[in-house]
Amino acid sequence: MSRTNLLEVLTPANSQIIFIDQQPQMAFGVQSIDRQVLKNNVVGLAKAAKVFGIPATITTVETESFSGHTYPELLGVFPEHQILERTSMNSWDDQNVRDALAAGAAQGRKKVVVSGLWTEVCNTTFALSCLHDTDYEIYMVADASGGTSLDAHNYAMDRMVQAGVVPVTWQQVLLEWQRDWARRSTYDAVMDIVREHSGAYGMGVDYAYTMVHKAPERVQHGERIGPNPAKA
């Protein structure tokens, strides 16, 4: 990967995404990040890809015999997608995965955004093999991936960075794709993702919309009554 490529930001035109083994049995072993936070970040990233028309590959390992079915929240974002089943820990060893990524690369989408489990096995072997065999660029979403320990995750990220992988976070990817708040075609959808998946940032957006800009609340709710101080 050239320095020039590293200076290019992610755009909806140069990116594709792969979700590797986002399955319950794999998540059970994750100790590097809270697993509910992990799933939140994965689904937020998936929704971002859907908003910006980013081609997505979903691949799984030993679904019926060991790993279980992909998170329904992730599949709900891409209900029409095929799921590429494998026996190999390294997704790059599966021809269907290679073909799916090659189809994106043929459209100029050589920046491959990766979210997977586990960081130290499936993500690392995929990233190293893909970089070795192609001119693709790998952007590893650190907080939409997880390892069996914090050390396992961190050292795997270090190893991949040394090999040329670019570390990113899911919200960074979302906002890099948006780039300009004047892009109104995706603005509202991005704000929806932020409010649902971005924690304190999303709470701040809700506050600003309702309290500063006097927008209506996002949900219908019962009548607010009171205060009604109790008599001593």
mmCIF file of C-alpha atoms in Angstrom:
data_model
loop_
_atom_site.group_PDB
_atom_site.id
_atom_site.type_symbol
_atom_site.label_atom_id
_atom_site.label_comp_id
_atom_site.label_asym_id
_atom_site.label_seq_id
_atom_site.Cartn_x
_atom_site.Cartn_y
_atom_site.Cartn_z
ATOM 1 C CA MET A 1 0.000 0.000 0.000
ATOM 2 C CA SER A 2 1.442 3.333 -1.017
ATOM 3 C CA ARG A 3 1.574 6.424 1.189
ATOM 4 C CA THR A 4 -0.696 8.127 -1.346
ATOM 5 C CA ASN A 5 -3.371 5.487 -0.739
ATOM 6 C CA LEU A 6 -3.040 5.948 3.003
ATOM 7 C CA LEU A 7 -3.788 9.644 2.554
ATOM 8 C CA GLU A 8 -7.071 8.912 0.774
ATOM 9 C CA VAL A 9 -10.150 9.107 2.975
ATOM 10 C CA LEU A 10 -12.847 6.474 2.869
ATOM 11 C CA THR A 11 -15.658 7.410 0.492
ATOM 12 C CA PRO A 12 -18.867 5.683 -0.583
ATOM 13 C CA ALA A 13 -17.219 5.111 -3.982
ATOM 14 C CA ASN A 14 -13.939 3.521 -2.886
ATOM 15 C CA SER A 15 -15.161 1.261 -0.066
ATOM 16 C CA GLN A 16 -16.638 -2.161 0.458
ATOM 17 C CA ILE A 17 -17.195 -3.992 3.740
ATOM 18 C CA ILE A 18 -16.934 -7.531 5.061
ATOM 19 C CA PHE A 19 -18.469 -8.916 8.242
ATOM 20 C CA ILE A 20 -16.583 -11.986 9.420
ATOM 21 C CA ASP A 21 -18.153 -14.512 11.817
ATOM 22 C CA GLN A 22 -20.406 -12.148 13.757
ATOM 23 C CA GLN A 23 -21.989 -15.183 15.398
ATOM 24 C CA PRO A 24 -22.967 -15.932 19.006
ATOM 25 C CA GLN A 25 -20.483 -18.690 19.796
ATOM 26 C CA MET A 26 -17.667 -16.483 18.550
ATOM 27 C CA ALA A 27 -19.008 -13.567 20.605
ATOM 28 C CA PHE A 28 -19.162 -15.758 23.729
ATOM 29 C CA GLY A 29 -15.367 -15.907 23.702
ATOM 30 C CA VAL A 30 -14.847 -12.153 23.324
ATOM 31 C CA GLN A 31 -13.249 -10.507 26.360
ATOM 32 C CA SER A 32 -11.690 -7.389 24.804
ATOM 33 C CA ILE A 33 -14.901 -5.358 24.625
ATOM 34 C CA ASP A 34 -18.331 -5.514 26.237
ATOM 35 C CA ARG A 35 -20.302 -7.839 23.997
ATOM 36 C CA GLN A 36 -23.449 -5.719 23.922
ATOM 37 C CA VAL A 37 -21.331 -2.713 22.933
ATOM 38 C CA LEU A 38 -19.688 -4.877 20.287
ATOM 39 C CA LYS A 39 -23.030 -5.853 18.752
ATOM 40 C CA ASN A 40 -24.249 -2.258 18.904
ATOM 41 C CA ASN A 41 -21.160 -1.127 17.002
ATOM 42 C CA VAL A 42 -21.430 -3.896 14.412
ATOM 43 C CA VAL A 43 -25.068 -3.086 13.695
ATOM 44 C CA GLY A 44 -24.382 0.656 13.589
ATOM 45 C CA LEU A 45 -21.593 0.022 11.084
ATOM 46 C CA ALA A 46 -23.870 -2.195 8.996
ATOM 47 C CA LYS A 47 -26.568 0.489 8.918
ATOM 48 C CA ALA A 48 -23.965 3.015 7.819
ATOM 49 C CA ALA A 49 -22.908 0.755 4.954
ATOM 50 C CA LYS A 50 -26.542 0.363 3.912
ATOM 51 C CA VAL A 51 -27.155 4.143 3.942
ATOM 52 C CA PHE A 52 -24.164 4.842 1.724
ATOM 53 C CA GLY A 53 -24.673 1.938 -0.670
ATOM 54 C CA ILE A 54 -21.478 0.163 0.348
ATOM 55 C CA PRO A 55 -21.335 -3.412 -0.982
ATOM 56 C CA ALA A 56 -21.332 -5.796 1.982
ATOM 57 C CA THR A 57 -20.068 -9.351 2.264
ATOM 58 C CA ILE A 58 -21.295 -11.483 5.171
ATOM 59 C CA THR A 59 -19.342 -14.640 5.865
ATOM 60 C CA THR A 60 -19.792 -17.257 8.566
ATOM 61 C CA VAL A 61 -17.968 -20.316 9.873
ATOM 62 C CA GLU A 62 -19.494 -23.653 10.909
ATOM 63 C CA THR A 63 -22.902 -22.118 11.538
ATOM 64 C CA GLU A 64 -24.854 -25.314 12.214
ATOM 65 C CA SER A 65 -22.156 -27.292 14.014
ATOM 66 C CA PHE A 66 -20.535 -24.697 16.263
ATOM 67 C CA SER A 67 -20.854 -20.936 15.802
ATOM 68 C CA GLY A 68 -24.593 -20.372 15.536
ATOM 69 C CA HIS A 69 -26.511 -17.978 13.344
ATOM 70 C CA THR A 70 -25.357 -14.457 12.534
ATOM 71 C CA TYR A 71 -26.841 -11.760 14.773
ATOM 72 C CA PRO A 72 -30.425 -11.229 13.593
ATOM 73 C CA GLU A 73 -29.935 -7.466 13.993
ATOM 74 C CA LEU A 74 -27.125 -7.609 11.413
ATOM 75 C CA LEU A 75 -29.060 -9.808 9.017
ATOM 76 C CA GLY A 76 -32.030 -7.476 9.384
ATOM 77 C CA VAL A 77 -29.968 -4.678 7.836
ATOM 78 C CA PHE A 78 -29.190 -6.848 4.780
ATOM 79 C CA PRO A 79 -32.158 -9.210 4.484
ATOM 80 C CA GLU A 80 -31.472 -9.918 0.805
ATOM 81 C CA HIS A 81 -27.784 -10.800 1.193
ATOM 82 C CA GLN A 82 -26.302 -14.238 0.696
ATOM 83 C CA ILE A 83 -24.342 -15.579 3.655
ATOM 84 C CA LEU A 84 -21.039 -17.109 2.605
ATOM 85 C CA GLU A 85 -20.466 -20.196 4.762
ATOM 86 C CA ARG A 86 -16.954 -21.528 5.363
ATOM 87 C CA THR A 87 -15.034 -24.232 7.189
ATOM 88 C CA SER A 88 -11.804 -22.229 7.195
ATOM 89 C CA MET A 89 -10.825 -19.845 10.000
ATOM 90 C CA ASN A 90 -9.231 -17.630 7.350
ATOM 91 C CA SER A 91 -11.950 -16.143 5.149
ATOM 92 C CA TRP A 92 -9.425 -15.589 2.379
ATOM 93 C CA ASP A 93 -9.207 -19.373 1.960
ATOM 94 C CA ASP A 94 -12.796 -19.420 0.664
ATOM 95 C CA GLN A 95 -13.275 -18.735 -3.043
ATOM 96 C CA ASN A 96 -16.765 -17.288 -2.612
ATOM 97 C CA VAL A 97 -15.332 -14.625 -0.303
ATOM 98 C CA ARG A 98 -12.532 -13.841 -2.754
ATOM 99 C CA ASP A 99 -15.040 -13.551 -5.600
ATOM 100 C CA ALA A 100 -17.331 -11.227 -3.637
ATOM 101 C CA LEU A 101 -14.464 -8.887 -2.775
ATOM 102 C CA ALA A 102 -13.104 -9.035 -6.317
ATOM 103 C CA ALA A 103 -16.478 -7.882 -7.640
ATOM 104 C CA GLY A 104 -16.244 -4.798 -5.450
ATOM 105 C CA ALA A 105 -12.608 -4.187 -6.332
ATOM 106 C CA ALA A 106 -13.508 -4.298 -10.026
ATOM 107 C CA GLN A 107 -15.706 -1.244 -9.353
ATOM 108 C CA GLY A 108 -12.754 0.610 -7.821
ATOM 109 C CA ARG A 109 -13.671 -0.402 -4.261
ATOM 110 C CA LYS A 110 -10.269 -1.542 -3.080
ATOM 111 C CA LYS A 111 -10.611 -0.204 0.464
ATOM 112 C CA VAL A 112 -12.000 -3.182 2.385
ATOM 113 C CA VAL A 113 -13.541 -2.288 5.740
ATOM 114 C CA VAL A 114 -13.454 -5.288 8.104
ATOM 115 C CA SER A 115 -15.550 -6.142 11.171
ATOM 116 C CA GLY A 116 -15.014 -9.611 12.567
ATOM 117 C CA LEU A 117 -14.458 -12.134 15.330
ATOM 118 C CA TRP A 118 -11.912 -12.965 16.582
ATOM 119 C CA THR A 119 -9.395 -10.195 15.969
ATOM 120 C CA GLU A 120 -6.362 -12.402 16.592
ATOM 121 C CA VAL A 121 -7.472 -15.268 14.352
ATOM 122 C CA CYS A 122 -10.086 -14.674 11.690
ATOM 123 C CA ASN A 123 -9.403 -10.967 11.219
ATOM 124 C CA THR A 124 -5.620 -11.205 11.262
ATOM 125 C CA THR A 125 -5.262 -14.182 8.926
ATOM 126 C CA PHE A 126 -7.749 -12.661 6.486
ATOM 127 C CA ALA A 127 -6.035 -9.276 6.503
ATOM 128 C CA LEU A 128 -2.510 -10.615 6.057
ATOM 129 C CA SER A 129 -3.507 -13.054 3.317
ATOM 130 C CA CYS A 130 -5.588 -10.499 1.435
ATOM 131 C CA LEU A 131 -2.799 -7.922 1.550
ATOM 132 C CA HIS A 132 -0.275 -10.538 0.430
ATOM 133 C CA ASP A 133 -2.289 -11.639 -2.601
ATOM 134 C CA THR A 134 -3.909 -8.404 -3.828
ATOM 135 C CA ASP A 135 -3.557 -4.650 -4.037
ATOM 136 C CA TYR A 136 -6.582 -4.145 -1.772
ATOM 137 C CA GLU A 137 -6.324 -1.985 1.349
ATOM 138 C CA ILE A 138 -7.635 -3.208 4.695
ATOM 139 C CA TYR A 139 -9.371 -0.911 7.198
ATOM 140 C CA MET A 140 -9.852 -2.858 10.438
ATOM 141 C CA VAL A 141 -12.744 -1.611 12.570
ATOM 142 C CA ALA A 142 -11.272 -2.116 16.030
ATOM 143 C CA ASP A 143 -14.432 -1.501 18.047
ATOM 144 C CA ALA A 144 -16.624 -3.651 15.769
ATOM 145 C CA SER A 145 -14.243 -6.572 16.257
ATOM 146 C CA GLY A 146 -13.270 -8.493 19.361
ATOM 147 C CA GLY A 147 -10.627 -10.842 20.710
ATOM 148 C CA THR A 148 -10.473 -13.473 23.421
ATOM 149 C CA SER A 149 -8.597 -11.046 25.674
ATOM 150 C CA LEU A 150 -7.624 -7.403 25.545
ATOM 151 C CA ASP A 151 -4.023 -8.428 24.901
ATOM 152 C CA ALA A 152 -5.086 -10.781 22.112
ATOM 153 C CA HIS A 153 -7.044 -7.992 20.428
ATOM 154 C CA ASN A 154 -4.419 -5.290 20.907
ATOM 155 C CA TYR A 155 -1.434 -7.357 19.812
ATOM 156 C CA ALA A 156 -3.364 -8.575 16.781
ATOM 157 C CA MET A 157 -4.165 -4.968 15.876
ATOM 158 C CA ASP A 158 -0.482 -4.074 16.337
ATOM 159 C CA ARG A 159 0.585 -6.949 14.100
ATOM 160 C CA MET A 160 -1.840 -5.937 11.375
ATOM 161 C CA VAL A 161 -0.860 -2.265 11.548
ATOM 162 C CA GLN A 162 2.788 -3.272 11.114
ATOM 163 C CA ALA A 163 1.720 -5.106 7.952
ATOM 164 C CA GLY A 164 -0.101 -2.063 6.545
ATOM 165 C CA VAL A 165 -3.642 -2.458 7.880
ATOM 166 C CA VAL A 166 -5.340 0.830 8.777
ATOM 167 C CA PRO A 167 -7.054 0.837 12.214
ATOM 168 C CA VAL A 168 -10.377 2.661 12.442
ATOM 169 C CA THR A 169 -13.512 2.790 14.611
ATOM 170 C CA TRP A 170 -17.076 2.318 13.441
ATOM 171 C CA GLN A 171 -18.190 5.900 14.030
ATOM 172 C CA GLN A 172 -15.072 7.190 12.297
ATOM 173 C CA VAL A 173 -16.047 5.166 9.226
ATOM 174 C CA LEU A 174 -19.633 6.472 9.344
ATOM 175 C CA LEU A 175 -18.563 10.113 9.528
ATOM 176 C CA GLU A 176 -15.817 9.693 6.945
ATOM 177 C CA TRP A 177 -18.400 8.389 4.495
ATOM 178 C CA GLN A 178 -20.698 11.338 5.288
ATOM 179 C CA ARG A 179 -17.836 13.870 5.200
ATOM 180 C CA ASP A 180 -19.995 16.968 4.749
ATOM 181 C CA TRP A 181 -23.186 17.794 6.655
ATOM 182 C CA ALA A 182 -24.405 19.608 3.544
ATOM 183 C CA ARG A 183 -24.908 16.200 1.912
ATOM 184 C CA ARG A 184 -28.602 16.156 2.701
ATOM 185 C CA SER A 185 -29.370 12.905 0.893
ATOM 186 C CA THR A 186 -27.789 10.927 3.728
ATOM 187 C CA TYR A 187 -27.925 13.457 6.572
ATOM 188 C CA ASP A 188 -31.163 12.309 8.208
ATOM 189 C CA ALA A 189 -30.260 8.625 7.963
ATOM 190 C CA VAL A 190 -26.840 9.276 9.502
ATOM 191 C CA MET A 191 -28.460 11.185 12.345
ATOM 192 C CA ASP A 192 -30.824 8.256 12.912
ATOM 193 C CA ILE A 193 -27.830 5.914 13.243
ATOM 194 C CA VAL A 194 -26.066 8.325 15.582
ATOM 195 C CA ARG A 195 -29.094 8.677 17.853
ATOM 196 C CA GLU A 196 -29.586 4.924 18.093
ATOM 197 C CA HIS A 197 -26.003 3.665 18.249
ATOM 198 C CA SER A 198 -23.623 6.479 19.232
ATOM 199 C CA GLY A 199 -24.193 6.635 22.973
ATOM 200 C CA ALA A 200 -23.544 10.077 24.498
ATOM 201 C CA TYR A 201 -23.126 11.634 21.048
ATOM 202 C CA GLY A 202 -26.583 10.377 20.091
ATOM 203 C CA MET A 203 -28.061 11.650 23.359
ATOM 204 C CA GLY A 204 -26.520 15.039 22.604
ATOM 205 C CA VAL A 205 -28.107 15.071 19.157
ATOM 206 C CA ASP A 206 -31.519 14.338 20.678
ATOM 207 C CA TYR A 207 -31.001 17.112 23.231
ATOM 208 C CA ALA A 208 -29.921 19.648 20.618
ATOM 209 C CA TYR A 209 -32.817 18.806 18.299
ATOM 210 C CA THR A 210 -35.508 19.050 20.968
ATOM 211 C CA MET A 211 -34.174 21.637 23.411
ATOM 212 C CA VAL A 212 -32.225 23.981 21.126
ATOM 213 C CA HIS A 213 -33.967 23.608 17.768
ATOM 214 C CA LYS A 214 -37.371 22.787 19.304
ATOM 215 C CA ALA A 215 -37.915 19.756 17.109
ATOM 216 C CA PRO A 216 -40.570 17.271 18.239
ATOM 217 C CA GLU A 217 -39.478 14.284 20.262
ATOM 218 C CA ARG A 218 -38.716 11.130 18.288
ATOM 219 C CA VAL A 219 -41.339 8.997 20.023
ATOM 220 C CA GLN A 220 -44.929 9.393 21.075
ATOM 221 C CA HIS A 221 -45.417 8.993 24.822
ATOM 222 C CA GLY A 222 -47.921 9.468 27.588
ATOM 223 C CA GLU A 223 -48.890 12.832 28.997
ATOM 224 C CA ARG A 224 -46.354 14.468 31.296
ATOM 225 C CA ILE A 225 -48.047 15.383 34.588
ATOM 226 C CA GLY A 226 -46.874 17.086 37.756
ATOM 227 C CA PRO A 227 -45.008 18.218 39.689
ATOM 228 C CA ASN A 228 -47.352 17.447 42.572
ATOM 229 C CA PRO A 229 -45.462 17.818 45.853
ATOM 230 C CA ALA A 230 -46.730 15.496 48.571
ATOM 231 C CA LYS A 231 -47.964 17.128 51.753
ATOM 232 C CA ALA A 232 -45.804 16.556 54.798
#
